[in-house]
Amino acid sequence: MLFRRAKAAELPLLLAIDGVAHRDPSHRAWLRRALAERAAWVLVQTRRVVAYGVLRRSFFDRWFIESLYVVTDRRRTGCGSRLLALFEEKAAGSDEIWTSTNRSNRPMQRLLRKRGFVQRGRVTGLDRGDPEVFFVKRRT
């Protein structure tokens, strides 16, 4: 597997992976900004982009995994775990790395716990009826 920064020209590929972007124009605009800021990363397997995510120091100047998506046919094969591990390496100089997911996203919550992330709170009102659950992984 190859891990590298996503290219602006790969926007259509990333939109195909990311189900939210198809129904939310603001999410598409967010992804374009992430690409322009070189904060988007892809995981390539046999010359195919199988996962992407965005990592920035955007959460109170802490590393925050803003998104992580895996193509449907590669879910539960280790791609998500590998991408998380690579993001953890990118944030190696920091004591912690944060992320969040919807309460309804049980597979992501299981993956985060498996990788050693601990739930640290939730915010209601972002997605109606589906609170955002925050996780952190500390190195110390």
PDB file of C-alpha atoms in Angstrom:
ATOM      1  CA  MET A   1       0.000   0.000   0.000  1.00  0.00           C
ATOM      2  CA  LEU A   2       1.129   3.521  -0.795  1.00  0.00           C
ATOM      3  CA  PHE A   3       0.283   6.498   1.437  1.00  0.00           C
ATOM      4  CA  ARG A   4       0.598   9.950  -0.104  1.00  0.00           C
ATOM      5  CA  ARG A   5      -0.952  13.390  -0.288  1.00  0.00           C
ATOM      6  CA  ALA A   6      -4.045  13.545  -2.439  1.00  0.00           C
ATOM      7  CA  LYS A   7      -3.868  15.522  -5.663  1.00  0.00           C
ATOM      8  CA  ALA A   8      -6.399  18.169  -6.635  1.00  0.00           C
ATOM      9  CA  ALA A   9      -7.097  16.224  -9.847  1.00  0.00           C
ATOM     10  CA  GLU A  10      -8.286  13.301  -7.690  1.00  0.00           C
ATOM     11  CA  LEU A  11     -11.300  15.221  -6.425  1.00  0.00           C
ATOM     12  CA  PRO A  12     -13.756  13.110  -8.490  1.00  0.00           C
ATOM     13  CA  LEU A  13     -12.254   9.897  -7.047  1.00  0.00           C
ATOM     14  CA  LEU A  14     -12.551  11.191  -3.495  1.00  0.00           C
ATOM     15  CA  LEU A  15     -16.121  12.345  -4.067  1.00  0.00           C
ATOM     16  CA  ALA A  16     -16.975   8.835  -5.272  1.00  0.00           C
ATOM     17  CA  ILE A  17     -15.643   7.390  -1.991  1.00  0.00           C
ATOM     18  CA  ASP A  18     -17.293  10.020   0.223  1.00  0.00           C
ATOM     19  CA  GLY A  19     -21.061   9.507   0.358  1.00  0.00           C
ATOM     20  CA  VAL A  20     -21.682  12.754   2.261  1.00  0.00           C
ATOM     21  CA  ALA A  21     -20.194  14.907  -0.497  1.00  0.00           C
ATOM     22  CA  HIS A  22     -22.819  13.766  -3.005  1.00  0.00           C
ATOM     23  CA  ARG A  23     -25.627  15.364  -1.004  1.00  0.00           C
ATOM     24  CA  ASP A  24     -23.848  18.284   0.664  1.00  0.00           C
ATOM     25  CA  PRO A  25     -22.326  21.112  -1.408  1.00  0.00           C
ATOM     26  CA  SER A  26     -20.583  22.565   1.660  1.00  0.00           C
ATOM     27  CA  HIS A  27     -18.834  19.219   2.190  1.00  0.00           C
ATOM     28  CA  ARG A  28     -17.596  19.291  -1.414  1.00  0.00           C
ATOM     29  CA  ALA A  29     -16.256  22.807  -0.837  1.00  0.00           C
ATOM     30  CA  TRP A  30     -14.566  21.623   2.387  1.00  0.00           C
ATOM     31  CA  LEU A  31     -12.887  18.786   0.476  1.00  0.00           C
ATOM     32  CA  ARG A  32     -11.663  21.185  -2.222  1.00  0.00           C
ATOM     33  CA  ARG A  33     -10.104  23.373   0.505  1.00  0.00           C
ATOM     34  CA  ALA A  34      -8.471  20.338   2.128  1.00  0.00           C
ATOM     35  CA  LEU A  35      -6.942  19.410  -1.227  1.00  0.00           C
ATOM     36  CA  ALA A  36      -5.739  22.975  -1.833  1.00  0.00           C
ATOM     37  CA  GLU A  37      -4.191  23.064   1.656  1.00  0.00           C
ATOM     38  CA  ARG A  38      -2.534  19.667   1.084  1.00  0.00           C
ATOM     39  CA  ALA A  39      -4.296  18.229   4.136  1.00  0.00           C
ATOM     40  CA  ALA A  40      -5.935  15.325   2.280  1.00  0.00           C
ATOM     41  CA  TRP A  41      -4.168  11.967   2.071  1.00  0.00           C
ATOM     42  CA  VAL A  42      -4.903   8.815   0.120  1.00  0.00           C
ATOM     43  CA  LEU A  43      -4.147   5.158   0.562  1.00  0.00           C
ATOM     44  CA  VAL A  44      -3.437   3.458  -2.774  1.00  0.00           C
ATOM     45  CA  GLN A  45      -3.554  -0.293  -3.252  1.00  0.00           C
ATOM     46  CA  THR A  46      -2.725  -1.884  -6.611  1.00  0.00           C
ATOM     47  CA  ARG A  47      -2.864   1.557  -8.284  1.00  0.00           C
ATOM     48  CA  ARG A  48      -6.359   2.235  -6.927  1.00  0.00           C
ATOM     49  CA  VAL A  49      -7.285   4.840  -4.307  1.00  0.00           C
ATOM     50  CA  VAL A  50      -9.002   2.725  -1.641  1.00  0.00           C
ATOM     51  CA  ALA A  51      -9.228   5.259   1.202  1.00  0.00           C
ATOM     52  CA  TYR A  52      -8.773   8.905   1.953  1.00  0.00           C
ATOM     53  CA  GLY A  53      -8.693  11.127   4.971  1.00  0.00           C
ATOM     54  CA  VAL A  54      -7.968  14.656   6.085  1.00  0.00           C
ATOM     55  CA  LEU A  55      -5.536  15.475   8.877  1.00  0.00           C
ATOM     56  CA  ARG A  56      -4.949  19.009  10.145  1.00  0.00           C
ATOM     57  CA  ARG A  57      -3.994  20.882  13.281  1.00  0.00           C
ATOM     58  CA  SER A  58      -7.499  22.282  13.370  1.00  0.00           C
ATOM     59  CA  PHE A  59      -8.821  21.359  16.815  1.00  0.00           C
ATOM     60  CA  PHE A  60      -7.530  23.922  19.327  1.00  0.00           C
ATOM     61  CA  ASP A  61      -4.151  23.623  17.570  1.00  0.00           C
ATOM     62  CA  ARG A  62      -4.204  19.861  18.071  1.00  0.00           C
ATOM     63  CA  TRP A  63      -4.023  17.224  15.357  1.00  0.00           C
ATOM     64  CA  PHE A  64      -7.501  16.280  14.236  1.00  0.00           C
ATOM     65  CA  ILE A  65      -8.517  13.594  11.765  1.00  0.00           C
ATOM     66  CA  GLU A  66     -11.334  15.473  10.081  1.00  0.00           C
ATOM     67  CA  SER A  67     -12.468  12.574   7.933  1.00  0.00           C
ATOM     68  CA  LEU A  68     -11.665   9.028   6.980  1.00  0.00           C
ATOM     69  CA  TYR A  69     -13.422   7.159   4.187  1.00  0.00           C
ATOM     70  CA  VAL A  70     -12.782   3.719   2.732  1.00  0.00           C
ATOM     71  CA  VAL A  71     -14.272   2.458  -0.541  1.00  0.00           C
ATOM     72  CA  THR A  72     -17.168   0.105   0.148  1.00  0.00           C
ATOM     73  CA  ASP A  73     -15.541  -3.069  -1.159  1.00  0.00           C
ATOM     74  CA  ARG A  74     -12.387  -2.521   0.962  1.00  0.00           C
ATOM     75  CA  ARG A  75     -14.082  -1.892   4.308  1.00  0.00           C
ATOM     76  CA  ARG A  76     -13.138  -4.231   7.140  1.00  0.00           C
ATOM     77  CA  THR A  77      -9.962  -5.297   5.329  1.00  0.00           C
ATOM     78  CA  GLY A  78      -7.548  -3.169   7.355  1.00  0.00           C
ATOM     79  CA  CYS A  79      -7.461  -0.081   5.118  1.00  0.00           C
ATOM     80  CA  GLY A  80      -9.113   2.167   7.718  1.00  0.00           C
ATOM     81  CA  SER A  81      -6.808   0.906  10.447  1.00  0.00           C
ATOM     82  CA  ARG A  82      -3.778   1.442   8.209  1.00  0.00           C
ATOM     83  CA  LEU A  83      -4.844   4.995   7.373  1.00  0.00           C
ATOM     84  CA  LEU A  84      -5.349   5.762  11.075  1.00  0.00           C
ATOM     85  CA  ALA A  85      -1.891   4.355  11.849  1.00  0.00           C
ATOM     86  CA  LEU A  86      -0.350   6.545   9.162  1.00  0.00           C
ATOM     87  CA  PHE A  87      -2.106   9.629  10.529  1.00  0.00           C
ATOM     88  CA  GLU A  88      -0.804   8.754  13.979  1.00  0.00           C
ATOM     89  CA  GLU A  89       2.719   8.652  12.497  1.00  0.00           C
ATOM     90  CA  LYS A  90       2.197  12.056  10.857  1.00  0.00           C
ATOM     91  CA  ALA A  91       1.200  13.473  14.245  1.00  0.00           C
ATOM     92  CA  ALA A  92       4.122  11.761  16.003  1.00  0.00           C
ATOM     93  CA  GLY A  93       5.525  14.979  17.465  1.00  0.00           C
ATOM     94  CA  SER A  94       2.308  15.612  19.355  1.00  0.00           C
ATOM     95  CA  ASP A  95       1.065  14.104  22.610  1.00  0.00           C
ATOM     96  CA  GLU A  96      -2.392  13.451  21.225  1.00  0.00           C
ATOM     97  CA  ILE A  97      -4.523  13.103  18.131  1.00  0.00           C
ATOM     98  CA  TRP A  98      -8.280  13.725  18.032  1.00  0.00           C
ATOM     99  CA  THR A  99     -11.156  12.746  15.782  1.00  0.00           C
ATOM    100  CA  SER A 100     -14.925  12.461  15.867  1.00  0.00           C
ATOM    101  CA  THR A 101     -17.718  10.491  14.281  1.00  0.00           C
ATOM    102  CA  ASN A 102     -21.481  10.325  14.484  1.00  0.00           C
ATOM    103  CA  ARG A 103     -23.002   8.244  17.257  1.00  0.00           C
ATOM    104  CA  SER A 104     -24.683   6.141  14.558  1.00  0.00           C
ATOM    105  CA  ASN A 105     -21.318   5.215  12.985  1.00  0.00           C
ATOM    106  CA  ARG A 106     -20.637   2.127  15.079  1.00  0.00           C
ATOM    107  CA  PRO A 107     -18.051   0.622  12.684  1.00  0.00           C
ATOM    108  CA  MET A 108     -15.875   3.755  12.976  1.00  0.00           C
ATOM    109  CA  GLN A 109     -16.240   3.769  16.756  1.00  0.00           C
ATOM    110  CA  ARG A 110     -15.124   0.128  16.904  1.00  0.00           C
ATOM    111  CA  LEU A 111     -12.137   0.920  14.684  1.00  0.00           C
ATOM    112  CA  LEU A 112     -11.136   3.873  16.847  1.00  0.00           C
ATOM    113  CA  ARG A 113     -11.335   1.821  20.039  1.00  0.00           C
ATOM    114  CA  LYS A 114      -9.349  -0.980  18.411  1.00  0.00           C
ATOM    115  CA  ARG A 115      -6.604   1.570  17.591  1.00  0.00           C
ATOM    116  CA  GLY A 116      -6.535   2.825  21.199  1.00  0.00           C
ATOM    117  CA  PHE A 117      -8.707   5.927  20.909  1.00  0.00           C
ATOM    118  CA  VAL A 118     -10.853   6.785  23.926  1.00  0.00           C
ATOM    119  CA  GLN A 119     -14.212   8.554  23.826  1.00  0.00           C
ATOM    120  CA  ARG A 120     -14.011  12.002  25.405  1.00  0.00           C
ATOM    121  CA  GLY A 121     -17.315  13.751  24.781  1.00  0.00           C
ATOM    122  CA  ARG A 122     -20.088  14.544  22.385  1.00  0.00           C
ATOM    123  CA  VAL A 123     -21.759  17.490  20.744  1.00  0.00           C
ATOM    124  CA  THR A 124     -25.409  17.627  19.782  1.00  0.00           C
ATOM    125  CA  GLY A 125     -26.962  19.766  17.096  1.00  0.00           C
ATOM    126  CA  LEU A 126     -24.502  19.249  14.244  1.00  0.00           C
ATOM    127  CA  ASP A 127     -26.464  16.444  12.590  1.00  0.00           C
ATOM    128  CA  ARG A 128     -30.077  16.369  13.694  1.00  0.00           C
ATOM    129  CA  GLY A 129     -30.691  13.397  15.982  1.00  0.00           C
ATOM    130  CA  ASP A 130     -27.169  12.007  15.583  1.00  0.00           C
ATOM    131  CA  PRO A 131     -24.647  13.520  18.038  1.00  0.00           C
ATOM    132  CA  GLU A 132     -20.981  13.844  17.171  1.00  0.00           C
ATOM    133  CA  VAL A 133     -18.805  11.677  19.440  1.00  0.00           C
ATOM    134  CA  PHE A 134     -15.218  12.811  20.068  1.00  0.00           C
ATOM    135  CA  PHE A 135     -12.234  10.499  20.583  1.00  0.00           C
ATOM    136  CA  VAL A 136      -8.601  11.072  21.530  1.00  0.00           C
ATOM    137  CA  LYS A 137      -5.493   8.949  21.484  1.00  0.00           C
ATOM    138  CA  ARG A 138      -2.788  10.083  23.857  1.00  0.00           C
ATOM    139  CA  ARG A 139       0.806   8.951  23.665  1.00  0.00           C
ATOM    140  CA  THR A 140       1.720   9.745  27.269  1.00  0.00           C
TER     141      THR A 140
END
